Structures are given as C-alpha cells and as structure tokens.
Amino acid sequence: MPPATHWIVGPGAMGRLIALRLASQVPVALIGRRRLPARQTLVTPEGEVWTQAFAVAQIDALPADIPTVVHLTTKAHGTEAAHAALAAALPDGVPLVLWQNGFACQPRLTEQHRGPVLCASTTEGAHVQGDDRVTHAGHGQTFLGALDGRHARLASSLAQTLSAAGLPAEAVDNIHVRLWRKLAVNAAINPLVAQFAIRNGQLRDRPFRPMVERLIAEVAATLTAEGITPPGGGGLEGWRKLVWQVVEATATNRASMLQDVQAGRLTEHEAILAPLLAAASRHRLSVPCLAWHLHDLRRRAAALAEPPAAC
Ligand code: PAF
C-alpha cells in the first residue's frame, strides 16, 4: 500500500509546522493561495534547525494524486472558502481535519463534507519568519475527535502519526468541550490584548486585570448555561484558574489576534466571540463586555474592507 499522503491546506504558521513535522513520517503536500518555496526550514523549541523539501501547490492547481487526509489549517474565516475550492477535486470519503480556533466552521463542515471530519484543538505555538521558515515556539498538546462522535479509529491513528512526528496528540470523545474551552481562553485574552496592543502577561496588572475578570465572568455564565465545564470542574473558579494559567504560561506572547491587528489582517472575532454571543442570547444572558468587543472588532473589520480613501 502506498504511504498516506497528507495535504496541508493553509500554509500559515500552524500549517507549516504540521507539514514540516509530518514530513518526517508521511508524504506531505503544502497547499496555499500562492506557491511557497518547496524547501522549508523549522526552528525547533530546542533551537535545532531542520530543512525539509516537500510538494507545494496552489489551491487552483491541486496535485494530481488523491490525498489520504486533508488538514485545513487556514484562519477560521477562510476555511469554508478553502473547503469549497477543494471539494470538487476530492472523491467522497477523504477525511478532513479542521485545525481552526473558535466554534463556527466546524459544525457546518461536519455536515457538508462528504467524508469523515475530525476537529483538532491544539496548544502548539508557532510563528512564521518568512516564506521559507517557521519557528516552533513551544511544545503543546493536540486533541482530536469528531463532533458527531464517530471515527474514533481514524482519530487514534492520526493521533499516533502526529505524536510520532513530534506533535503529541490524543484522540478524545469530547472534542466539542475542548474546542469551547480553547474558545473561552481566547475570548478572555485576545480581544483585550488586541485592543491595547499588550503582551499577554500585562493582563495581570491594572487596569487590565478587572477587564479580564469581567470577560471571564460573562464567558463562565454563558458556558455554564451551555453545559460546558472547565477542566477539573469548578464553575467560575475553574474558568478563572484556566484563563490565568494560560496568561501566566504565555506571558511574553503577542497573541494571535494582536498579531492580526498589527499586520492589518482580519481577526478571528466571528469564530471566537460570535458563538458566545449566540449562546448567551439563547440563554437570555446579558454579556455587555463580550458584545462590546465583538462590535468593536466588526467595526475594525469593516474599515479594513473599505477601499482606500481617494486623495
Ligand atoms: O490566540 C493565541 O495567541 C493563543 O491561543 C493564546 C492562548 C491566547 C496565547 O497567546
């Protein structure tokens, strides 16, 4: 049997990290809107430098071979368009792995895709350093599972492949809860650090600390109403513990939403904040701080979309 070919669609930091790591185990093709150099370099958290060559392609000129697995690693707001661009080229049954933050495209693509769909929730950290270089900033953990509770064997086999490639992964039967927990952390940290252009650790200090606490309280009330628990349980205290642990562990980071704002890119507010607002509205809960941040990030996104003013 030929070895499984993994297509990685979306060559941002996470996509390239996965491609570079997986290429030590399986054939890989890296696919994006534009063609990247076929030789890519990874700087590991231990400071080692590895270079790997693999197939690269553009999404409008896909490789002729059929992949065994497709990983979608685009930003949350680009995922459904990327899937639509691929769908016609994929025969029924090719598994899809969704690596997005938030909880927006995952349920929709689980319904639409004509094959198994797994979701991944990861704490791996990476940033790009140019078209041919990515830094694996810190080791993390990846959880894999299907929202419809199926495909446990596929999730275990993929978790083994990722783990062997240096990305420790575990198949879980509660990926829905794992995705919401990560979303909760992102909702409490990212809008504030993006608004004030600060590193995560500065949230521990005034005037930011009470702002984080207000966001955690709104997130905790919403997720409790949705039946989502923090790790180890414990209601509001459990959510506070989780968020402050992540702030501590990532104190020197510039969070992804801050990087997007500073680069003039669209942020992932629709995938992170909009599902919380929708859940709060279903449960008739008032979440003014979350609502204010969503409104503010939407206003910024609309300004990005406007053509430059004539001068
Ligand atoms: O979005 C990010 O950058 C990360 O998920 C997190 C946990 C907020 C750390 O920076």
Short mmCIF file of C-alpha atoms and ligand atoms in Angstrom, two decimals:
data_model
loop_
_atom_site.label_atom_id
_atom_site.label_comp_id
_atom_site.label_asym_id
_atom_site.label_seq_id
_atom_site.Cartn_x
_atom_site.Cartn_y
_atom_site.Cartn_z
CA MET A 1 0.00 0.00 0.00
CA PRO A 2 1.40 3.48 -0.83
CA PRO A 3 2.02 5.65 2.27
CA ALA A 4 -0.72 8.07 3.28
CA THR A 5 -0.33 11.47 1.62
CA HIS A 6 -1.38 14.36 3.80
CA TRP A 7 -2.43 17.62 2.17
CA ILE A 8 -1.96 20.64 4.43
CA VAL A 9 -4.12 23.46 3.11
CA GLY A 10 -3.30 26.87 4.60
CA PRO A 11 0.45 27.49 4.88
CA GLY A 12 0.41 29.85 7.87
CA ALA A 13 2.49 29.13 10.97
CA MET A 14 0.41 26.15 12.14
CA GLY A 15 0.11 24.68 8.64
CA ARG A 16 3.82 24.84 8.02
CA LEU A 17 4.63 23.47 11.48
CA ILE A 18 2.35 20.47 10.82
CA ALA A 19 3.78 19.98 7.31
CA LEU A 20 7.39 20.12 8.47
CA ARG A 21 6.79 17.76 11.38
CA LEU A 22 4.62 15.29 9.42
CA ALA A 23 7.07 15.16 6.52
CA SER A 24 9.37 13.05 8.74
CA GLN A 25 6.66 10.32 8.76
CA VAL A 26 4.47 10.59 5.64
CA PRO A 27 4.48 12.26 2.20
CA VAL A 28 3.14 15.80 2.52
CA ALA A 29 1.86 18.44 0.09
CA LEU A 30 1.61 22.05 1.28
CA ILE A 31 -1.16 23.95 -0.49
CA GLY A 32 -1.95 27.66 -0.42
CA ARG A 33 -3.33 30.52 -2.46
CA ARG A 34 0.21 31.22 -3.64
CA ARG A 35 3.06 28.78 -4.17
CA LEU A 36 5.62 28.74 -1.34
CA PRO A 37 9.24 27.53 -1.63
CA ALA A 38 9.39 23.71 -1.60
CA ARG A 39 12.29 23.78 0.87
CA GLN A 40 11.06 24.90 4.28
CA THR A 41 13.06 25.34 7.48
CA LEU A 42 11.83 24.66 11.01
CA VAL A 43 13.49 26.11 14.12
CA THR A 44 12.55 23.78 16.98
CA PRO A 45 11.87 24.94 20.56
CA GLU A 46 15.28 23.41 21.44
CA GLY A 47 16.95 25.67 18.85
CA GLU A 48 17.65 22.95 16.27
CA VAL A 49 17.29 23.95 12.62
CA TRP A 50 15.84 21.40 10.16
CA THR A 51 15.21 21.81 6.48
CA GLN A 52 12.74 19.61 4.59
CA ALA A 53 11.61 19.60 0.97
CA PHE A 54 8.09 18.56 0.05
CA ALA A 55 5.46 19.07 -2.65
CA VAL A 56 3.95 22.55 -2.79
CA ALA A 57 0.91 23.54 -4.83
CA GLN A 58 -1.65 26.28 -5.32
CA ILE A 59 -5.26 25.72 -4.40
CA ASP A 60 -6.32 26.39 -8.01
CA ALA A 61 -3.79 23.82 -9.39
CA LEU A 62 -4.03 20.87 -6.98
CA PRO A 63 -1.68 17.83 -7.11
CA ALA A 64 -2.96 15.01 -9.35
CA ASP A 65 -2.75 12.33 -6.61
CA ILE A 66 -5.66 11.81 -4.28
CA PRO A 67 -4.73 12.62 -0.65
CA THR A 68 -5.41 10.19 2.19
CA VAL A 69 -6.08 13.01 4.66
CA VAL A 70 -6.66 16.76 4.18
CA HIS A 71 -5.73 19.12 7.02
CA LEU A 72 -7.37 22.54 6.78
CA THR A 73 -5.11 24.98 8.63
CA THR A 74 -6.44 28.28 7.28
CA LYS A 75 -7.69 31.03 9.62
CA ALA A 76 -11.25 30.33 10.80
CA HIS A 77 -12.79 32.87 8.40
CA GLY A 78 -11.03 31.37 5.35
CA THR A 79 -11.87 27.72 6.00
CA GLU A 80 -15.20 27.33 4.26
CA ALA A 81 -13.92 29.07 1.09
CA ALA A 82 -10.83 26.80 1.10
CA HIS A 83 -13.06 23.74 1.51
CA ALA A 84 -15.31 24.88 -1.34
CA ALA A 85 -12.25 25.30 -3.58
CA LEU A 86 -11.10 21.73 -2.79
CA ALA A 87 -14.39 19.89 -2.63
CA ALA A 88 -14.79 19.25 -6.37
CA ALA A 89 -11.29 17.70 -6.57
CA LEU A 90 -11.82 15.30 -3.65
CA PRO A 91 -13.56 11.95 -4.09
CA ASP A 92 -16.12 11.04 -1.43
CA GLY A 93 -14.66 9.64 1.77
CA VAL A 94 -11.38 11.62 2.09
CA PRO A 95 -11.06 12.58 5.78
CA LEU A 96 -10.80 16.24 6.74
CA VAL A 97 -9.07 17.59 9.85
CA LEU A 98 -10.12 21.09 10.96
CA TRP A 99 -7.45 22.94 12.96
CA GLN A 100 -9.35 26.23 13.47
CA ASN A 101 -9.85 28.28 16.62
CA GLY A 102 -13.36 29.08 17.79
CA PHE A 103 -16.55 27.20 17.08
CA ALA A 104 -18.00 28.36 13.79
CA CYS A 105 -16.96 26.44 10.67
CA GLN A 106 -16.58 23.08 12.48
CA PRO A 107 -20.29 22.13 12.83
CA ARG A 108 -21.10 23.40 9.33
CA LEU A 109 -18.25 21.48 7.63
CA THR A 110 -19.02 18.34 9.67
CA GLU A 111 -22.42 18.40 7.93
CA GLN A 112 -21.25 19.43 4.47
CA HIS A 113 -18.07 17.42 3.87
CA ARG A 114 -18.57 14.13 2.02
CA GLY A 115 -16.33 12.09 4.33
CA PRO A 116 -15.17 11.86 7.95
CA VAL A 117 -14.47 15.19 9.69
CA LEU A 118 -12.20 15.44 12.73
CA CYS A 119 -11.57 18.64 14.70
CA ALA A 120 -8.23 19.41 16.30
CA SER A 121 -7.70 21.63 19.32
CA THR A 122 -4.03 22.40 19.87
CA THR A 123 -1.80 24.38 22.20
CA GLU A 124 1.25 24.10 19.91
CA GLY A 125 2.80 27.54 19.37
CA ALA A 126 4.42 28.64 16.09
CA HIS A 127 5.17 31.81 14.14
CA VAL A 128 6.37 32.36 10.59
CA GLN A 129 9.68 34.01 9.90
CA GLY A 130 9.34 34.49 6.16
CA ASP A 131 8.21 32.43 3.18
CA ASP A 132 10.56 29.51 3.87
CA ARG A 133 10.99 29.48 7.65
CA VAL A 134 8.80 28.80 10.68
CA THR A 135 9.62 28.76 14.37
CA HIS A 136 8.06 26.13 16.61
CA ALA A 137 7.89 28.43 19.63
CA GLY A 138 6.78 25.94 22.26
CA HIS A 139 5.62 22.34 22.60
CA GLY A 140 1.93 21.78 23.27
CA GLN A 141 -0.73 19.11 23.12
CA THR A 142 -3.29 18.35 20.42
CA PHE A 143 -6.70 16.73 20.93
CA LEU A 144 -8.54 15.12 18.02
CA GLY A 145 -12.11 13.95 17.68
CA ALA A 146 -15.30 14.18 15.64
CA LEU A 147 -18.20 16.42 16.67
CA ASP A 148 -20.64 13.69 15.65
CA GLY A 149 -18.89 11.21 17.99
CA ARG A 150 -17.80 8.93 15.10
CA HIS A 151 -14.41 7.98 13.56
CA ALA A 152 -12.63 7.04 16.82
CA ARG A 153 -10.24 4.67 14.95
CA LEU A 154 -9.29 7.36 12.46
CA ALA A 155 -8.69 9.85 15.31
CA SER A 156 -6.45 7.35 17.14
CA SER A 157 -4.42 6.50 14.06
CA LEU A 158 -3.93 10.17 13.18
CA ALA A 159 -3.01 10.95 16.81
CA GLN A 160 -0.32 8.24 16.57
CA THR A 161 1.08 9.70 13.32
CA LEU A 162 1.17 13.24 14.76
CA SER A 163 2.76 12.04 18.01
CA ALA A 164 5.44 10.11 16.11
CA ALA A 165 6.12 13.30 14.14
CA GLY A 166 6.81 15.27 17.35
CA LEU A 167 3.34 16.80 17.83
CA PRO A 168 1.92 14.89 20.84
CA ALA A 169 -1.74 14.15 20.12
CA GLU A 170 -4.57 12.24 21.75
CA ALA A 171 -7.91 11.06 20.39
CA VAL A 172 -10.78 12.24 22.63
CA ASP A 173 -14.52 11.71 22.72
CA ASN A 174 -15.31 15.26 23.91
CA ILE A 175 -13.72 17.46 21.23
CA HIS A 176 -16.77 19.75 21.43
CA VAL A 177 -15.86 20.61 25.05
CA ARG A 178 -12.14 21.01 24.17
CA LEU A 179 -12.95 23.47 21.38
CA TRP A 180 -15.19 25.55 23.68
CA ARG A 181 -12.51 25.60 26.41
CA LYS A 182 -9.94 26.98 23.98
CA LEU A 183 -12.53 29.45 22.71
CA ALA A 184 -13.16 30.57 26.32
CA VAL A 185 -9.45 31.28 26.82
CA ASN A 186 -9.21 33.11 23.51
CA ALA A 187 -12.33 35.20 24.32
CA ALA A 188 -10.94 36.32 27.69
CA ILE A 189 -7.44 37.18 26.41
CA ASN A 190 -7.40 38.05 22.73
CA PRO A 191 -9.81 41.00 22.36
CA LEU A 192 -8.13 42.89 25.24
CA VAL A 193 -4.53 42.34 24.15
CA ALA A 194 -5.53 43.29 20.60
CA GLN A 195 -7.33 46.44 21.77
CA PHE A 196 -4.49 47.67 24.00
CA ALA A 197 -1.54 46.26 21.98
CA ILE A 198 -0.06 44.50 25.01
CA ARG A 199 1.59 41.14 25.65
CA ASN A 200 -0.49 38.50 27.45
CA GLY A 201 1.37 38.91 30.76
CA GLN A 202 0.38 42.58 31.05
CA LEU A 203 -3.20 41.44 31.61
CA ARG A 204 -2.16 40.55 35.18
CA ASP A 205 -1.71 44.24 36.00
CA ARG A 206 -4.04 47.19 36.38
CA PRO A 207 -6.01 48.49 34.60
CA PHE A 208 -6.40 45.25 32.60
CA ARG A 209 -6.93 42.65 35.35
CA PRO A 210 -10.53 43.71 36.22
CA MET A 211 -11.34 43.78 32.48
CA VAL A 212 -10.19 40.15 32.15
CA GLU A 213 -12.24 39.21 35.24
CA ARG A 214 -15.39 40.76 33.71
CA LEU A 215 -14.87 38.82 30.47
CA ILE A 216 -14.25 35.57 32.39
CA ALA A 217 -17.49 36.08 34.36
CA GLU A 218 -19.50 36.53 31.14
CA VAL A 219 -17.80 33.55 29.44
CA ALA A 220 -18.31 31.36 32.54
CA ALA A 221 -22.02 32.22 32.82
CA THR A 222 -22.56 31.50 29.12
CA LEU A 223 -20.66 28.21 29.06
CA THR A 224 -22.25 27.01 32.31
CA ALA A 225 -25.65 27.58 30.67
CA GLU A 226 -24.39 25.60 27.62
CA GLY A 227 -23.31 22.71 29.88
CA ILE A 228 -19.58 23.18 29.13
CA THR A 229 -17.31 22.72 32.16
CA PRO A 230 -13.75 23.95 32.71
CA PRO A 231 -11.05 21.26 33.16
CA GLY A 232 -11.49 19.75 36.64
CA GLY A 233 -14.93 21.41 37.02
CA GLY A 234 -15.44 24.23 39.50
CA GLY A 235 -17.70 26.77 37.69
CA LEU A 236 -16.48 30.37 37.68
CA GLU A 237 -13.38 29.50 39.76
CA GLY A 238 -12.45 26.75 37.27
CA TRP A 239 -12.67 29.19 34.33
CA ARG A 240 -10.66 31.82 36.25
CA LYS A 241 -7.96 29.24 37.01
CA LEU A 242 -7.78 28.12 33.37
CA VAL A 243 -7.53 31.64 31.92
CA TRP A 244 -4.98 32.92 34.45
CA GLN A 245 -2.85 29.76 33.98
CA VAL A 246 -2.72 30.43 30.22
CA VAL A 247 -1.90 34.13 30.81
CA GLU A 248 0.96 33.06 33.09
CA ALA A 249 2.26 30.38 30.69
CA THR A 250 2.12 32.74 27.68
CA ALA A 251 3.11 35.96 29.49
CA THR A 252 5.64 37.04 26.87
CA ASN A 253 3.44 36.13 23.85
CA ARG A 254 1.87 38.52 21.42
CA ALA A 255 -1.45 36.70 20.97
CA SER A 256 -2.67 35.78 17.51
CA MET A 257 -5.39 38.47 17.47
CA LEU A 258 -2.86 41.17 18.33
CA GLN A 259 -0.57 39.91 15.55
CA ASP A 260 -3.52 40.04 13.12
CA VAL A 261 -4.45 43.60 14.14
CA GLN A 262 -0.84 44.78 13.86
CA ALA A 263 -0.47 43.18 10.42
CA GLY A 264 -3.75 44.77 9.20
CA ARG A 265 -5.38 41.33 8.80
CA LEU A 266 -8.91 40.25 9.61
CA THR A 267 -9.13 38.83 13.16
CA GLU A 268 -10.93 35.62 14.20
CA HIS A 269 -13.60 37.51 16.19
CA GLU A 270 -16.51 35.90 14.32
CA ALA A 271 -15.32 32.39 15.20
CA ILE A 272 -14.45 33.23 18.82
CA LEU A 273 -16.92 35.86 20.04
CA ALA A 274 -19.99 35.39 17.81
CA PRO A 275 -20.69 31.78 19.01
CA LEU A 276 -20.54 33.02 22.64
CA LEU A 277 -22.93 35.88 21.90
CA ALA A 278 -25.29 33.46 20.14
CA ALA A 279 -25.17 31.07 23.12
CA ALA A 280 -25.75 33.94 25.60
CA SER A 281 -28.75 35.09 23.59
CA ARG A 282 -30.20 31.54 23.54
CA HIS A 283 -29.98 31.53 27.35
CA ARG A 284 -31.18 35.17 27.69
CA LEU A 285 -27.93 36.19 29.40
CA SER A 286 -26.56 39.71 29.25
CA VAL A 287 -22.88 39.80 28.15
CA PRO A 288 -22.10 43.51 27.62
CA CYS A 289 -18.28 43.24 27.56
CA LEU A 290 -18.23 40.39 25.03
CA ALA A 291 -20.81 42.26 22.94
CA TRP A 292 -18.76 45.47 23.05
CA HIS A 293 -15.60 43.66 21.84
CA LEU A 294 -17.45 41.88 19.02
CA HIS A 295 -18.96 45.17 17.91
CA ASP A 296 -15.58 46.93 18.07
CA LEU A 297 -13.78 44.16 16.11
CA ARG A 298 -16.56 44.15 13.50
CA ARG A 299 -16.19 47.91 13.12
CA ARG A 300 -12.46 47.43 12.56
CA ALA A 301 -13.06 44.62 10.06
CA ALA A 302 -15.47 46.82 8.09
CA ALA A 303 -12.86 49.58 7.95
CA LEU A 304 -10.31 47.06 6.59
CA ALA A 305 -12.72 46.08 3.84
CA GLU A 306 -13.25 49.68 2.70
CA PRO A 307 -11.32 50.82 -0.37
CA PRO A 308 -8.58 53.37 0.40
CA ALA A 309 -9.98 56.92 0.55
CA ALA A 310 -9.39 58.91 -2.67
CA CYS A 311 -6.89 61.69 -2.18
O1 PAF B 1 -4.50 33.09 20.28
C1 PAF B 1 -3.41 32.93 20.88
O2 PAF B 1 -2.42 33.60 20.64
C2 PAF B 1 -3.32 31.84 21.94
O3 PAF B 1 -4.39 30.96 21.76
C3 PAF B 1 -3.31 32.35 23.39
C4 PAF B 1 -3.63 31.20 24.31
C5 PAF B 1 -4.28 33.48 23.63
C6 PAF B 1 -1.91 32.73 23.79
O4 PAF B 1 -1.37 33.82 23.16
#
